[in-house]
Amino acid sequence: MNVIYPLAVPKGRRLCCEVCEAPAERVCGACTVTYYCGVVHQRADWGSIHEKICQLLIPLRTSMPFYNSEEERQHGLQQLQQRQKHLIELCYTVAQKYIFEGKHEDAVPAALHSLRFRMNVHGLSSVELVPAYLLLAEASLGLGRVVQAEEYLSQAQWTVLKSTECSYAIYSLLHRNLGLLYMAKENYEEARYHLANDIYFASCAFGTEHIRASGGYFHLANIFNGLKKLDLADTLYTKVSEIWNKYLNDHYQVLSQARIQQIDLLGKRFETDTGLDEAQEAEAIQILTSILNIRESTSNKAPQKTIFVLKILFMLYFLMMNSSKAKEYALRALHLAKKQKLSVQEQDTIQGLLNLISVEEAQPIT
């Protein structure tokens, strides 16, 4: 990290902090194109996203080279736009992952980067800005900054209202975040209204049984659980579990069949395991472990429901190639099945999962 010397800055040029937009006093020594008001924000940005994108920023924030023809210039502009779009998605996914992991402070710089890149590519009033506003709102809620979250949500709502081309997916995200806002404000009636709309728009965009609709069901279940309407909460938690079970089981069966046929999957991880990006995997872990905690608190009454979620988590971690976590959940399922004296068939099914892990661990790494 290098200190900025005022005399070295061209006259009329204002250097702003990457995180808070205050006047900058320092520059990143690695890329030399990113500025900060001080060490605190530099460290926050580095830990959140800058380490991942430091070198990628250099061609975006330096002057374009001289081109010999208009064709070369257009090609250069296209490459620049592709880099920006890549950074939009990278920063967005990283910020989402932090939020699902409960790391709301870390999510903020990454979400801000995604917002700025979206502004550069799509303009200041595009509906493409909405997902970034919503991420910032959710991060603010996680940090207890309700007023700031409301400001970001107002920006998102205003952008959607002005747009004539807003997708069902964006409407779904908007209503989900409004639902979370009203949950934080303990206005559960308004929260239920928005989460019901989230489920409706997600279902229109992806289908009622799609994992993208599961978040709305999950948050709605949390409201009913908090209000002690346990039957409604139980039904919705079961719905969420079934959605993730179907999705992961489909991938699990494909992968198992491929292994039976001895197809070499090396180097094809994304296509053949969960089919999810890092943020979606983090969301699955967050949702399913939350449901598991609730199920385990009442496992004496309904052990099968607890075992069901444990087996889903086994599949998730197995497909993520995390054998130790997969084994942990399978062992917990087997222990509960034996403790509750469930059927031999159920115990054999779980034992089969453990055997699969043993085979995986025994295979040599090539």
CSV table of C-alpha atoms in Angstrom, one decimal:
chain,number,residue,atom,x,y,z
A,1,MET,CA,0.0,0.0,0.0
A,2,ASN,CA,1.5,3.4,-1.1
A,3,VAL,CA,0.7,6.9,0.1
A,4,ILE,CA,-0.6,9.3,-2.5
A,5,TYR,CA,1.4,12.4,-3.0
A,6,PRO,CA,-0.9,15.3,-3.9
A,7,LEU,CA,1.6,16.9,-6.3
A,8,ALA,CA,1.7,13.7,-8.3
A,9,VAL,CA,-2.1,13.8,-9.0
A,10,PRO,CA,-3.0,15.5,-12.3
A,11,LYS,CA,-4.8,18.9,-11.7
A,12,GLY,CA,-8.6,18.5,-11.6
A,13,ARG,CA,-8.5,14.8,-11.0
A,14,ARG,CA,-10.3,13.7,-7.8
A,15,LEU,CA,-9.2,10.3,-6.3
A,16,CYS,CA,-11.9,8.6,-4.2
A,17,CYS,CA,-11.9,5.7,-1.8
A,18,GLU,CA,-13.1,2.4,-3.3
A,19,VAL,CA,-15.3,1.7,-0.3
A,20,CYS,CA,-16.7,5.0,0.9
A,21,GLU,CA,-15.9,7.4,-1.9
A,22,ALA,CA,-14.2,9.8,0.5
A,23,PRO,CA,-11.0,11.6,-0.7
A,24,ALA,CA,-8.3,9.0,-1.2
A,25,GLU,CA,-4.9,9.1,0.6
A,26,ARG,CA,-3.5,5.7,-0.4
A,27,VAL,CA,-3.2,3.6,-3.6
A,28,CYS,CA,-2.9,-0.2,-3.9
A,29,GLY,CA,0.7,-0.9,-4.6
A,30,ALA,CA,-0.1,-4.1,-6.6
A,31,CYS,CA,-2.5,-2.7,-9.3
A,32,THR,CA,-1.9,1.1,-8.8
A,33,VAL,CA,-5.4,1.9,-10.0
A,34,THR,CA,-7.4,1.4,-6.8
A,35,TYR,CA,-7.6,4.1,-4.1
A,36,TYR,CA,-8.5,4.2,-0.4
A,37,CYS,CA,-9.2,6.8,2.3
A,38,GLY,CA,-7.0,4.8,4.7
A,39,VAL,CA,-5.7,1.4,5.8
A,40,VAL,CA,-9.0,0.2,7.4
A,41,HIS,CA,-11.0,0.4,4.1
A,42,GLN,CA,-8.0,-1.0,2.1
A,43,ARG,CA,-7.9,-4.1,4.3
A,44,ALA,CA,-11.7,-4.5,4.2
A,45,ASP,CA,-11.7,-4.3,0.4
A,46,TRP,CA,-8.7,-6.7,0.1
A,47,GLY,CA,-10.3,-9.3,2.4
A,48,SER,CA,-13.6,-9.0,0.6
A,49,ILE,CA,-12.9,-8.9,-3.1
A,50,HIS,CA,-9.8,-6.9,-4.2
A,51,GLU,CA,-7.4,-9.8,-3.7
A,52,LYS,CA,-9.4,-11.8,-6.3
A,53,ILE,CA,-9.7,-8.9,-8.9
A,54,CYS,CA,-6.6,-6.8,-8.3
A,55,GLN,CA,-4.9,-7.6,-11.5
A,56,LEU,CA,-8.1,-7.7,-13.5
A,57,LEU,CA,-8.8,-4.1,-12.8
A,58,ILE,CA,-5.6,-2.8,-14.5
A,59,PRO,CA,-6.9,-3.0,-18.1
A,60,LEU,CA,-10.2,-1.5,-17.1
A,61,ARG,CA,-8.7,1.5,-15.3
A,62,THR,CA,-5.9,2.4,-17.6
A,63,SER,CA,-6.0,4.2,-21.0
A,64,MET,CA,-6.9,2.0,-24.0
A,65,PRO,CA,-3.9,1.4,-26.3
A,66,PHE,CA,-3.6,3.0,-29.7
A,67,TYR,CA,-5.3,0.8,-32.4
A,68,ASN,CA,-4.3,0.8,-36.1
A,69,SER,CA,-7.9,0.3,-37.3
A,70,GLU,CA,-11.5,0.8,-36.4
A,71,GLU,CA,-11.9,-3.0,-36.4
A,72,GLU,CA,-9.2,-3.4,-33.8
A,73,ARG,CA,-10.7,-0.6,-31.7
A,74,GLN,CA,-14.1,-2.3,-31.7
A,75,HIS,CA,-12.5,-5.6,-30.8
A,76,GLY,CA,-10.7,-3.9,-27.9
A,77,LEU,CA,-14.0,-2.3,-26.7
A,78,GLN,CA,-15.7,-5.7,-26.8
A,79,GLN,CA,-13.0,-7.3,-24.8
A,80,LEU,CA,-13.2,-4.5,-22.2
A,81,GLN,CA,-17.0,-5.0,-21.9
A,82,GLN,CA,-16.6,-8.8,-21.5
A,83,ARG,CA,-14.1,-8.2,-18.7
A,84,GLN,CA,-16.5,-5.9,-17.0
A,85,LYS,CA,-19.4,-8.4,-17.3
A,86,HIS,CA,-17.1,-11.1,-15.9
A,87,LEU,CA,-16.3,-8.9,-12.9
A,88,ILE,CA,-20.0,-8.1,-12.4
A,89,GLU,CA,-20.8,-11.8,-12.0
A,90,LEU,CA,-17.7,-12.6,-10.0
A,91,CYS,CA,-18.2,-9.8,-7.5
A,92,TYR,CA,-22.0,-10.6,-7.2
A,93,THR,CA,-21.4,-14.3,-6.6
A,94,VAL,CA,-18.7,-13.6,-4.0
A,95,ALA,CA,-20.9,-11.1,-2.2
A,96,GLN,CA,-23.9,-13.5,-2.2
A,97,LYS,CA,-21.7,-16.2,-0.8
A,98,TYR,CA,-20.6,-14.0,2.1
A,99,ILE,CA,-24.2,-13.1,2.9
A,100,PHE,CA,-25.2,-16.8,3.0
A,101,GLU,CA,-22.2,-17.5,5.3
A,102,GLY,CA,-23.3,-14.6,7.6
A,103,LYS,CA,-20.2,-12.5,6.7
A,104,HIS,CA,-22.2,-9.3,6.0
A,105,GLU,CA,-19.3,-6.9,6.5
A,106,ASP,CA,-17.2,-8.7,3.9
A,107,ALA,CA,-20.2,-8.7,1.5
A,108,VAL,CA,-20.4,-4.9,1.2
A,109,PRO,CA,-17.2,-4.1,-0.8
A,110,ALA,CA,-17.9,-7.0,-3.2
A,111,ALA,CA,-21.5,-5.8,-3.7
A,112,LEU,CA,-20.3,-2.2,-4.2
A,113,HIS,CA,-17.9,-3.4,-7.0
A,114,SER,CA,-20.7,-5.3,-8.7
A,115,LEU,CA,-22.9,-2.2,-8.5
A,116,ARG,CA,-20.2,0.1,-10.0
A,117,PHE,CA,-19.4,-2.3,-12.8
A,118,ARG,CA,-23.1,-2.6,-13.6
A,119,MET,CA,-23.3,1.2,-13.8
A,120,ASN,CA,-20.4,1.3,-16.2
A,121,VAL,CA,-21.9,-1.3,-18.5
A,122,HIS,CA,-25.6,-0.7,-18.3
A,123,GLY,CA,-26.0,3.0,-17.2
A,124,LEU,CA,-27.3,4.6,-14.1
A,125,SER,CA,-31.0,3.8,-14.5
A,126,SER,CA,-30.8,0.2,-15.8
A,127,VAL,CA,-32.8,-2.6,-14.1
A,128,GLU,CA,-29.5,-4.5,-14.2
A,129,LEU,CA,-28.5,-2.5,-11.1
A,130,VAL,CA,-31.3,-3.9,-9.0
A,131,PRO,CA,-29.6,-7.2,-8.0
A,132,ALA,CA,-26.6,-5.2,-6.6
A,133,TYR,CA,-28.8,-2.8,-4.7
A,134,LEU,CA,-30.6,-5.8,-3.2
A,135,LEU,CA,-27.3,-7.4,-2.1
A,136,LEU,CA,-26.3,-4.2,-0.4
A,137,ALA,CA,-29.7,-4.0,1.3
A,138,GLU,CA,-29.4,-7.6,2.6
A,139,ALA,CA,-25.9,-7.0,3.8
A,140,SER,CA,-27.1,-3.8,5.6
A,141,LEU,CA,-29.9,-5.8,7.3
A,142,GLY,CA,-27.4,-8.4,8.4
A,143,LEU,CA,-25.4,-5.6,10.0
A,144,GLY,CA,-28.4,-4.1,11.7
A,145,ARG,CA,-28.4,-1.0,9.5
A,146,VAL,CA,-32.1,-1.0,8.8
A,147,VAL,CA,-32.3,2.6,7.6
A,148,GLN,CA,-29.4,2.0,5.1
A,149,ALA,CA,-31.2,-1.2,3.9
A,150,GLU,CA,-34.4,0.8,3.3
A,151,GLU,CA,-32.4,3.3,1.2
A,152,TYR,CA,-31.0,0.6,-1.1
A,153,LEU,CA,-34.4,-1.0,-1.4
A,154,SER,CA,-36.0,2.3,-2.3
A,155,GLN,CA,-33.3,2.7,-5.1
A,156,ALA,CA,-34.2,-0.9,-6.3
A,157,GLN,CA,-38.0,-0.2,-6.2
A,158,TRP,CA,-37.6,3.1,-8.0
A,159,THR,CA,-35.4,1.4,-10.7
A,160,VAL,CA,-38.0,-1.4,-11.2
A,161,LEU,CA,-40.9,1.1,-11.4
A,162,LYS,CA,-39.1,3.0,-14.2
A,163,SER,CA,-38.3,-0.1,-16.1
A,164,THR,CA,-40.4,-1.6,-18.8
A,165,GLU,CA,-38.3,-4.8,-19.1
A,166,CYS,CA,-38.1,-6.2,-15.5
A,167,SER,CA,-37.9,-10.0,-15.3
A,168,TYR,CA,-39.9,-12.3,-12.9
A,169,ALA,CA,-36.5,-13.2,-11.4
A,170,ILE,CA,-35.8,-9.6,-10.4
A,171,TYR,CA,-39.3,-9.1,-9.0
A,172,SER,CA,-38.7,-12.3,-7.0
A,173,LEU,CA,-35.5,-10.9,-5.5
A,174,LEU,CA,-37.0,-7.5,-4.8
A,175,HIS,CA,-40.0,-9.0,-2.9
A,176,ARG,CA,-37.7,-11.4,-1.0
A,177,ASN,CA,-35.6,-8.5,0.3
A,178,LEU,CA,-38.6,-6.5,1.2
A,179,GLY,CA,-39.8,-9.5,3.1
A,180,LEU,CA,-36.5,-9.7,5.0
A,181,LEU,CA,-36.8,-5.9,5.7
A,182,TYR,CA,-40.2,-6.3,7.3
A,183,MET,CA,-39.1,-9.3,9.2
A,184,ALA,CA,-36.3,-7.2,10.7
A,185,LYS,CA,-38.9,-4.6,11.6
A,186,GLU,CA,-41.2,-7.3,13.0
A,187,ASN,CA,-44.0,-6.4,10.7
A,188,TYR,CA,-44.8,-10.0,9.9
A,189,GLU,CA,-48.0,-9.3,8.0
A,190,GLU,CA,-46.2,-7.2,5.4
A,191,ALA,CA,-43.3,-9.6,5.4
A,192,ARG,CA,-45.7,-12.5,4.5
A,193,TYR,CA,-47.2,-10.5,1.7
A,194,HIS,CA,-43.8,-9.9,0.1
A,195,LEU,CA,-42.5,-13.4,0.6
A,196,ALA,CA,-45.7,-14.8,-1.0
A,197,ASN,CA,-45.0,-12.5,-4.0
A,198,ASP,CA,-41.4,-13.7,-4.0
A,199,ILE,CA,-42.6,-17.3,-4.3
A,200,TYR,CA,-45.1,-16.4,-7.0
A,201,PHE,CA,-42.5,-14.6,-9.2
A,202,ALA,CA,-39.8,-17.2,-8.6
A,203,SER,CA,-42.4,-19.9,-9.6
A,204,CYS,CA,-43.2,-17.9,-12.8
A,205,ALA,CA,-39.6,-17.6,-13.6
A,206,PHE,CA,-38.3,-21.1,-12.7
A,207,GLY,CA,-41.2,-23.3,-11.6
A,208,THR,CA,-42.8,-24.0,-8.2
A,209,GLU,CA,-40.4,-26.9,-7.4
A,210,HIS,CA,-37.2,-25.1,-8.4
A,211,ILE,CA,-34.4,-24.4,-5.9
A,212,ARG,CA,-34.7,-20.6,-6.7
A,213,ALA,CA,-38.2,-20.7,-5.2
A,214,SER,CA,-37.0,-22.5,-2.0
A,215,GLY,CA,-35.7,-19.3,-0.3
A,216,GLY,CA,-39.1,-17.7,-0.2
A,217,TYR,CA,-40.7,-20.8,1.3
A,218,PHE,CA,-37.8,-21.0,3.8
A,219,HIS,CA,-38.1,-17.4,5.0
A,220,LEU,CA,-41.9,-17.8,5.2
A,221,ALA,CA,-41.4,-20.9,7.3
A,222,ASN,CA,-39.2,-18.9,9.6
A,223,ILE,CA,-41.9,-16.3,10.2
A,224,PHE,CA,-44.5,-19.0,11.1
A,225,ASN,CA,-41.9,-20.7,13.3
A,226,GLY,CA,-41.2,-17.5,15.2
A,227,LEU,CA,-45.0,-16.9,15.6
A,228,LYS,CA,-45.3,-20.5,17.0
A,229,LYS,CA,-47.5,-21.6,14.1
A,230,LEU,CA,-45.5,-24.8,14.1
A,231,ASP,CA,-47.8,-26.8,11.8
A,232,LEU,CA,-47.5,-24.2,9.0
A,233,ALA,CA,-43.8,-23.9,9.6
A,234,ASP,CA,-43.3,-27.7,9.5
A,235,THR,CA,-45.2,-28.0,6.2
A,236,LEU,CA,-43.0,-25.3,4.6
A,237,TYR,CA,-39.7,-26.7,6.0
A,238,THR,CA,-40.7,-30.0,4.5
A,239,LYS,CA,-41.4,-28.3,1.2
A,240,VAL,CA,-38.0,-26.7,1.1
A,241,SER,CA,-36.3,-30.0,2.1
A,242,GLU,CA,-38.2,-31.9,-0.7
A,243,ILE,CA,-37.1,-29.3,-3.3
A,244,TRP,CA,-33.5,-29.6,-2.4
A,245,ASN,CA,-33.7,-33.4,-2.1
A,246,LYS,CA,-35.1,-33.7,-5.6
A,247,TYR,CA,-32.5,-31.3,-7.1
A,248,LEU,CA,-29.5,-32.9,-5.4
A,249,ASN,CA,-30.8,-36.5,-5.8
A,250,ASP,CA,-31.1,-35.9,-9.6
A,251,HIS,CA,-27.4,-34.9,-9.7
A,252,TYR,CA,-26.4,-37.6,-7.3
A,253,GLN,CA,-28.0,-40.3,-9.5
A,254,VAL,CA,-26.3,-38.9,-12.6
A,255,LEU,CA,-22.9,-38.9,-10.9
A,256,SER,CA,-23.4,-42.4,-9.4
A,257,GLN,CA,-24.4,-43.8,-12.8
A,258,ALA,CA,-21.4,-42.2,-14.5
A,259,ARG,CA,-19.1,-43.8,-11.9
A,260,ILE,CA,-20.7,-47.1,-12.4
A,261,GLN,CA,-19.9,-46.8,-16.1
A,262,GLN,CA,-16.4,-45.7,-15.2
A,263,ILE,CA,-16.6,-42.4,-17.0
A,264,ASP,CA,-13.7,-40.2,-16.2
A,265,LEU,CA,-15.1,-37.0,-14.7
A,266,LEU,CA,-11.7,-35.4,-14.0
A,267,GLY,CA,-11.7,-31.7,-14.9
A,268,LYS,CA,-15.6,-31.6,-15.3
A,269,ARG,CA,-16.4,-30.8,-11.7
A,270,PHE,CA,-19.0,-28.0,-12.4
A,271,GLU,CA,-21.1,-30.0,-14.8
A,272,THR,CA,-21.1,-33.2,-12.9
A,273,ASP,CA,-21.5,-32.4,-9.2
A,274,THR,CA,-23.9,-29.9,-7.6
A,275,GLY,CA,-24.4,-27.8,-10.8
A,276,LEU,CA,-24.4,-24.8,-8.4
A,277,ASP,CA,-22.1,-21.8,-8.2
A,278,GLU,CA,-20.3,-21.0,-4.8
A,279,ALA,CA,-23.1,-18.7,-3.7
A,280,GLN,CA,-25.8,-21.2,-4.4
A,281,GLU,CA,-23.9,-23.9,-2.5
A,282,ALA,CA,-23.5,-21.5,0.5
A,283,GLU,CA,-27.3,-20.8,0.3
A,284,ALA,CA,-28.0,-24.6,0.3
A,285,ILE,CA,-25.8,-25.1,3.3
A,286,GLN,CA,-27.4,-22.2,5.2
A,287,ILE,CA,-31.0,-23.3,4.5
A,288,LEU,CA,-30.5,-27.0,5.1
A,289,THR,CA,-28.4,-26.6,8.3
A,290,SER,CA,-31.0,-24.2,9.7
A,291,ILE,CA,-33.8,-26.7,9.0
A,292,LEU,CA,-31.6,-29.5,10.5
A,293,ASN,CA,-31.2,-27.5,13.8
A,294,ILE,CA,-35.0,-27.1,14.0
A,295,ARG,CA,-35.6,-30.8,13.2
A,296,GLU,CA,-33.1,-31.9,15.7
A,297,SER,CA,-34.8,-29.9,18.5
A,298,THR,CA,-37.9,-32.1,17.9
A,299,SER,CA,-36.2,-35.3,16.6
A,300,ASN,CA,-37.8,-37.4,19.3
A,301,LYS,CA,-41.2,-36.7,17.8
A,302,ALA,CA,-40.2,-37.1,14.1
A,303,PRO,CA,-36.8,-38.7,13.7
A,304,GLN,CA,-37.5,-39.5,10.0
A,305,LYS,CA,-37.7,-35.8,9.2
A,306,THR,CA,-34.3,-35.2,10.8
A,307,ILE,CA,-32.8,-38.2,9.0
A,308,PHE,CA,-34.2,-36.9,5.7
A,309,VAL,CA,-32.4,-33.6,6.1
A,310,LEU,CA,-29.2,-35.3,7.2
A,311,LYS,CA,-29.3,-37.4,4.0
A,312,ILE,CA,-29.8,-34.3,1.9
A,313,LEU,CA,-26.8,-32.7,3.5
A,314,PHE,CA,-24.8,-35.9,2.8
A,315,MET,CA,-25.7,-35.6,-0.9
A,316,LEU,CA,-24.8,-31.9,-0.9
A,317,TYR,CA,-21.3,-32.4,0.6
A,318,PHE,CA,-20.7,-35.6,-1.4
A,319,LEU,CA,-21.4,-33.7,-4.6
A,320,MET,CA,-19.2,-30.8,-3.4
A,321,MET,CA,-16.5,-33.5,-3.0
A,322,ASN,CA,-16.2,-32.8,0.8
A,323,SER,CA,-16.0,-36.4,1.9
A,324,SER,CA,-15.4,-35.6,5.6
A,325,LYS,CA,-18.5,-33.5,6.0
A,326,ALA,CA,-20.6,-36.0,4.0
A,327,LYS,CA,-19.4,-38.8,6.3
A,328,GLU,CA,-20.2,-36.7,9.3
A,329,TYR,CA,-23.9,-36.3,8.3
A,330,ALA,CA,-24.2,-40.0,7.3
A,331,LEU,CA,-22.9,-41.1,10.7
A,332,ARG,CA,-25.3,-38.8,12.5
A,333,ALA,CA,-28.1,-40.2,10.4
A,334,LEU,CA,-27.1,-43.8,11.2
A,335,HIS,CA,-26.7,-43.0,14.9
A,336,LEU,CA,-30.2,-41.4,15.1
A,337,ALA,CA,-31.7,-44.3,13.1
A,338,LYS,CA,-30.3,-46.9,15.6
A,339,LYS,CA,-31.2,-44.8,18.6
A,340,GLN,CA,-34.8,-44.5,17.5
A,341,LYS,CA,-34.8,-48.1,16.4
A,342,LEU,CA,-35.9,-47.4,12.9
A,343,SER,CA,-36.3,-50.1,10.3
A,344,VAL,CA,-33.4,-52.3,9.2
A,345,GLN,CA,-34.0,-51.1,5.7
A,346,GLU,CA,-33.5,-47.4,6.7
A,347,GLN,CA,-30.4,-48.3,8.6
A,348,ASP,CA,-29.1,-50.3,5.6
A,349,THR,CA,-29.8,-47.3,3.2
A,350,ILE,CA,-27.7,-45.0,5.4
A,351,GLN,CA,-24.9,-47.7,5.8
A,352,GLY,CA,-24.8,-47.7,2.0
A,353,LEU,CA,-24.0,-44.0,2.0
A,354,LEU,CA,-21.2,-44.6,4.4
A,355,ASN,CA,-19.9,-47.5,2.2
A,356,LEU,CA,-19.9,-45.1,-0.8
A,357,ILE,CA,-17.7,-42.7,1.2
A,358,SER,CA,-15.3,-45.5,2.1
A,359,VAL,CA,-14.9,-46.4,-1.6
A,360,GLU,CA,-14.3,-42.8,-2.4
A,361,GLU,CA,-11.6,-42.4,0.3
A,362,ALA,CA,-9.9,-45.7,-0.8
A,363,GLN,CA,-9.6,-44.6,-4.4
A,364,PRO,CA,-6.1,-43.3,-5.3
A,365,ILE,CA,-5.8,-39.6,-6.4
A,366,THR,CA,-4.7,-39.4,-10.0
